[in-house]
XYZ file of C-alpha atoms in Angstrom:
306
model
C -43.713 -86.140 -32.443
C -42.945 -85.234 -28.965
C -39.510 -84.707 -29.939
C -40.333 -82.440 -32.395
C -43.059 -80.114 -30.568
C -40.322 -79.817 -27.915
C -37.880 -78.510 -30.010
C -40.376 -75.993 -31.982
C -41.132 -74.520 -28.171
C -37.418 -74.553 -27.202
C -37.009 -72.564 -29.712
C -39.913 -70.023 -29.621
C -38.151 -69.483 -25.998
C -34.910 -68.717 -26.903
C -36.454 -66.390 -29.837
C -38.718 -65.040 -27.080
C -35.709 -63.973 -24.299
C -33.489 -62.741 -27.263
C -36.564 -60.147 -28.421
C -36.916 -58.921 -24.973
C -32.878 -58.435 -24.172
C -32.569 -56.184 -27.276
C -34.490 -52.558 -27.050
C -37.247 -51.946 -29.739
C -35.980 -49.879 -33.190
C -39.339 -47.571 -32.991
C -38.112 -46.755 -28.909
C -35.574 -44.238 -28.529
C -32.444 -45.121 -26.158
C -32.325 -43.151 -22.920
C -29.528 -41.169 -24.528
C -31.120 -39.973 -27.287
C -34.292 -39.035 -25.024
C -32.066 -36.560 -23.001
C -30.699 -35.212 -26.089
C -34.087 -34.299 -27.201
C -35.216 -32.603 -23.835
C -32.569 -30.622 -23.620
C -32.924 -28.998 -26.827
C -36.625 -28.346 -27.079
C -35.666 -26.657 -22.936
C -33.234 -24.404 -25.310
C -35.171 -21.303 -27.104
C -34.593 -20.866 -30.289
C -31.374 -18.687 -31.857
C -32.180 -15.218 -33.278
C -28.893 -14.832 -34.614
C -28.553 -15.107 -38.424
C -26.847 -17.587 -40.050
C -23.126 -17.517 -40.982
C -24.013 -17.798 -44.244
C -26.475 -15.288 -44.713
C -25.827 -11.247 -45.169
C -27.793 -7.842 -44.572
C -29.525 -7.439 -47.486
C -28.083 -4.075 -48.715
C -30.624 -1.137 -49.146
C -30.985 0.084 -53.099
C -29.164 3.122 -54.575
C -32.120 4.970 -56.038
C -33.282 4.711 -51.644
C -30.010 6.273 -50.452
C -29.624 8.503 -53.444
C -32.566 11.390 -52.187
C -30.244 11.231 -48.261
C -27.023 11.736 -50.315
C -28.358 14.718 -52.546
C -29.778 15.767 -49.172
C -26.519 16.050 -47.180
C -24.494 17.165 -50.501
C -26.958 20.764 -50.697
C -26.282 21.280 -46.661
C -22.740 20.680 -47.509
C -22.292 23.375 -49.936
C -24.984 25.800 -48.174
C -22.456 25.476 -45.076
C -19.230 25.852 -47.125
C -20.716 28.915 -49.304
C -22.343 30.888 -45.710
C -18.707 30.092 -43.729
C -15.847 29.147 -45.740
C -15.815 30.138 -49.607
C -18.494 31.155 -52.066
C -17.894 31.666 -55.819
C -18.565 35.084 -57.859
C -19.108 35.938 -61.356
C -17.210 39.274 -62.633
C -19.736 41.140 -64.338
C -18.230 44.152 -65.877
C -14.440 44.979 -67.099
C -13.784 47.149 -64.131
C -11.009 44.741 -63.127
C -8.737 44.292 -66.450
C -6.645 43.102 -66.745
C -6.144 41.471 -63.479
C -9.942 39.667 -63.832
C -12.248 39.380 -67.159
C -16.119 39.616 -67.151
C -17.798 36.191 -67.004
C -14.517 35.029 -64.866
C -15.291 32.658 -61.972
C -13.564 34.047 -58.784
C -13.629 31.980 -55.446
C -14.035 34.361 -52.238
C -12.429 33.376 -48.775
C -15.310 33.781 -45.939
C -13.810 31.800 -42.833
C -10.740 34.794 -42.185
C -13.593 37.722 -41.573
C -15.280 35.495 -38.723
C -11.750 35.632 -36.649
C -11.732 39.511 -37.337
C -9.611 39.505 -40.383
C -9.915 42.773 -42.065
C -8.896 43.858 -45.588
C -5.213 44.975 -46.230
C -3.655 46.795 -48.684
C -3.305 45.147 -52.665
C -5.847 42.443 -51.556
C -8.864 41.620 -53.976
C -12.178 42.293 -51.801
C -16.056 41.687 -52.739
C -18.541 43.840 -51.183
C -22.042 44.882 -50.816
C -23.163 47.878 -52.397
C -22.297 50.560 -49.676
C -24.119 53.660 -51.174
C -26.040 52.981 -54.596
C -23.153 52.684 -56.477
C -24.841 50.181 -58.880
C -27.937 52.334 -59.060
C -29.162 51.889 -63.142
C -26.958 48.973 -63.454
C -29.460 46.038 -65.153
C -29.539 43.133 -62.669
C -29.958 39.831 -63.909
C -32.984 38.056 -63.937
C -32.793 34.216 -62.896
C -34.981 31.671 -63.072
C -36.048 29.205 -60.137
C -33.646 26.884 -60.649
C -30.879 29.479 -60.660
C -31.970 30.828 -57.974
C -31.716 27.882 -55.554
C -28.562 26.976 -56.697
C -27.539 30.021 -56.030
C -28.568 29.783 -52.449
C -27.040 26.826 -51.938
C -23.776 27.998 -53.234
C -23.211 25.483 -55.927
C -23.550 29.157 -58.616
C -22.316 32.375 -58.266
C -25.151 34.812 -57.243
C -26.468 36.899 -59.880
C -29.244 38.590 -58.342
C -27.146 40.284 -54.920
C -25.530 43.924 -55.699
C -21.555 42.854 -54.978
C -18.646 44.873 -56.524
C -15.437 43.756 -56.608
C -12.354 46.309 -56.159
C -8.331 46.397 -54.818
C -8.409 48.128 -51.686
C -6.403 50.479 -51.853
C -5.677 52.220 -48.098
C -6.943 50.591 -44.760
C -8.325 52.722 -41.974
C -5.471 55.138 -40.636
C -3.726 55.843 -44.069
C -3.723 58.578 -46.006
C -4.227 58.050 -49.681
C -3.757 60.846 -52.786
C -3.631 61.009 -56.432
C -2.730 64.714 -58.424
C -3.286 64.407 -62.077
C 0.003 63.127 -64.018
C 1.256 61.482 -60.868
C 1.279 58.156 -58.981
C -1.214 57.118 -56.268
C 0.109 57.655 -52.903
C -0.477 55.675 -49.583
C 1.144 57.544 -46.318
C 3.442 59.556 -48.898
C 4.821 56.270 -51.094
C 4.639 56.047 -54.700
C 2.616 52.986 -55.188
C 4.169 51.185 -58.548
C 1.155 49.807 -60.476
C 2.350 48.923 -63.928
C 1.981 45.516 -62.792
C -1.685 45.787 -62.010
C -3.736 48.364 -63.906
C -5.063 47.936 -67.491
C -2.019 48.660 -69.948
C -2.624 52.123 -71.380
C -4.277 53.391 -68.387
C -3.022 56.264 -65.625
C -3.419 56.354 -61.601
C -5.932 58.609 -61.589
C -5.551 61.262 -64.758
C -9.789 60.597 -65.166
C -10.679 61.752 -61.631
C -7.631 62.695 -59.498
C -8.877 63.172 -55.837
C -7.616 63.602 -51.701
C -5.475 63.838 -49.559
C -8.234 61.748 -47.597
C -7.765 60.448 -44.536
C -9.410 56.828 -44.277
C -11.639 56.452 -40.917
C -11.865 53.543 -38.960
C -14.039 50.763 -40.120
C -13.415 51.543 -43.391
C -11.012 50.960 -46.993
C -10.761 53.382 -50.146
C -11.232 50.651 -53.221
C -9.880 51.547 -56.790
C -10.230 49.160 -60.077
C -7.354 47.727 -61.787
C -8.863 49.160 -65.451
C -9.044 53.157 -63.556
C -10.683 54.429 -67.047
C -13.436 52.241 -66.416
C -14.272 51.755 -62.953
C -16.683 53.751 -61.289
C -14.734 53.489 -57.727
C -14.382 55.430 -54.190
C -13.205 58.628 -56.432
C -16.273 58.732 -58.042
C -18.372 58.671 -54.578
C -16.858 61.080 -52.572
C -20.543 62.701 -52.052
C -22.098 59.640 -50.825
C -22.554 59.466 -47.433
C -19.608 56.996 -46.502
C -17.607 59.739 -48.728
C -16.449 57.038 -50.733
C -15.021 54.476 -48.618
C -16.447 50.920 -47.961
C -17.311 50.000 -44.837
C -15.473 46.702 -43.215
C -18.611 45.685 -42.401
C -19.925 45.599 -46.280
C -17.024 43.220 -46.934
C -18.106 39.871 -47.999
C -14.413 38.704 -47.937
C -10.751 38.343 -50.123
C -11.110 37.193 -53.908
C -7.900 34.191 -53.840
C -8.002 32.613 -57.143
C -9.874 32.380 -60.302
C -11.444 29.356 -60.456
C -13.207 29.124 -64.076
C -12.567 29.318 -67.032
C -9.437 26.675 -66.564
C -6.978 28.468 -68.714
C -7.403 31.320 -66.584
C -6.831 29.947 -63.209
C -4.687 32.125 -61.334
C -4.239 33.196 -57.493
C -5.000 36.688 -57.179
C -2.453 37.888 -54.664
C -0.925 41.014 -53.475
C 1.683 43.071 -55.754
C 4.594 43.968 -54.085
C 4.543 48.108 -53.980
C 1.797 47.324 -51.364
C 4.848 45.621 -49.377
C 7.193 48.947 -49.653
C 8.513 50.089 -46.202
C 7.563 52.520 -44.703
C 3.856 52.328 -46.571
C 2.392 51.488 -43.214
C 0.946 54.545 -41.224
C 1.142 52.769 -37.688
C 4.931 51.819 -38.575
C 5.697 55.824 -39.922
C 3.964 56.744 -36.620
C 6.293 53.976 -34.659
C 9.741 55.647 -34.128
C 8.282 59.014 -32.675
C 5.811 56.688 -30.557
C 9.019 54.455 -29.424
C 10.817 57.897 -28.878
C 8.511 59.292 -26.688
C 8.286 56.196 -24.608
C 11.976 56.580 -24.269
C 11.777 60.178 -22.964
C 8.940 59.773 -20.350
C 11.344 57.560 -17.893
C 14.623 60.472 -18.491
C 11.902 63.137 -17.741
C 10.104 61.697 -14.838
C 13.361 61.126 -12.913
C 14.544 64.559 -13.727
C 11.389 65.992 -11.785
C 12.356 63.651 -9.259
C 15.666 65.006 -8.544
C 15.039 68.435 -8.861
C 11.921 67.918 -6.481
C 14.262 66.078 -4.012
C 16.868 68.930 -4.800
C 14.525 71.946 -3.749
C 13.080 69.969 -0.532
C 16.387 69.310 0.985
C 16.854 73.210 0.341
């Protein structure tokens, strides 16, 4: 018995020391006890996960912004750059056709660009010349689209002509003749409605133009109540520069009649320009002022020596 109970508490010892040299499951090592300070001493990330994207706002959100910046868009392309026009009558044929689209160029007349001869111009009524004309009556919605630029205005007075003579020139027509610019023949078969003449309806001039201003004809002369026909008005039938919205460049609708409007070739003669007729007795009187001033010289030097 003896023998036994001392082996039972032998054993409870060595069960004893072998419990206390190995560290309790439920207590964490020292290791893992530094581990966990140091991350709860860490604050938390903000960032987002790799995994996870910016949720992307919805269309119908952005879509009022993008209407937004599309109308400021056009409003700033129509005031500065271009702006579209609708041809209302048949003074123009065959060169434009009522109801065709034309596209205007704005940006030249900011840099001081002025109308020259053969060019397609748009302009404000200068001096009632659509007095009894019926104007157009649009609705609301027209009527901010048209402010915005994204229809040609129907409600503002424009005309649309070929100018003719610039300020400087002196332009003429007799019955049975040609229209003349500084003396030259201008060749306008190309131009003016088939079947039509210069000017047989209302010849008119010589007239001088003034400065600041253009003499405008149509292309269809039988039917186009021009400068001729305004000779009493108070500008005397020119257009001021100032009433110039800008050059008509191309016809832009309908499709099958897109076209660049530019400038027939008679307007390119020589010699069609007053300032260069005026040049070679300008460059010949420069050339005599040096010959003359050094003949007074000598003769001055001549009679003091005397």
């Amino acid at each position: 018995m003896s023998d036994l109970a001392d082996g039972a508490q032998s054993e409870q010892a060595r069960s004893a020391d072998t419990s206390a040299a190995e560290p309790s499951a439920a207590e964490p090592s020292a290791a893992e006890s530094s581990a966990a300070e140091s991350s709860a001493a860490e604050p938390p990330s903000t960032e987002p996960e790799a995994g996870k994207k910016k949720k992307s706002r919805p269309f119908w959100k952005e879509l009022p912004l993008l209407i937004g910046i599309a109308l400021v868009l056009a409003l700033f392309i129509k005031t500065f750059l271009v702006q579209a026009f609708s041809i209302p009558s048949d003074s123009m044929q065959n060169t434009l056709q009522r109801g065709d689209r034309v596209l205007v160029d704005k940006l030249t007349p900011w840099f001081g660009s002025e109308p020259e001869r053969g060019e397609v111009v748009v302009f404000h009524d200068p001096d009632g010349w659509l007095d009894g004309e019926p104007t157009p009556k649009p609705n609301a919605a027209q009527k901010f689209l048209s402010f915005v630029g994204l229809m040609p205005s129907a409600e503002e007075k424009d005309l649309i002509k070929r100018t003719i003579a610039v300020a400087g020139d002196t332009v003429e027509c007799k019955k049975g003749g040609p229209v003349e610019v500084n003396g030259k023949a201008l060749d306008d078969k190309s131009f003016i409605f088939e079947g039509n003449s210069p000017c047989d309806d209302m010849p008119f001039g010589p007239f001088k133009v003034p400065d600041g201003k253009i003499w405008v004809m149509g292309d269809h002369r039988q039917d186009s109540a021009d400068s001729r026909y305004h000779t009493s008005d108070a500008n005397k039938g020119f257009v001021p520069v100032s009433q110039v919205v800008g050059r008509a460049v191309v016809v832009a609708w309908p499709v099958n009649r897109w076209s660049v409007l530019s400038v027939p070739d008679t307007f390119d003669q020589p010699g069609i320009s007053a300032a260069a007729g005026a040049a070679p007795g300008v460059l010949g009187l420069a050339g005599a002022v040096p010959f003359v001033l050094r003949r007074r010289r000598r003769l001055t030097a001549g009679r003091t020596a005397g």
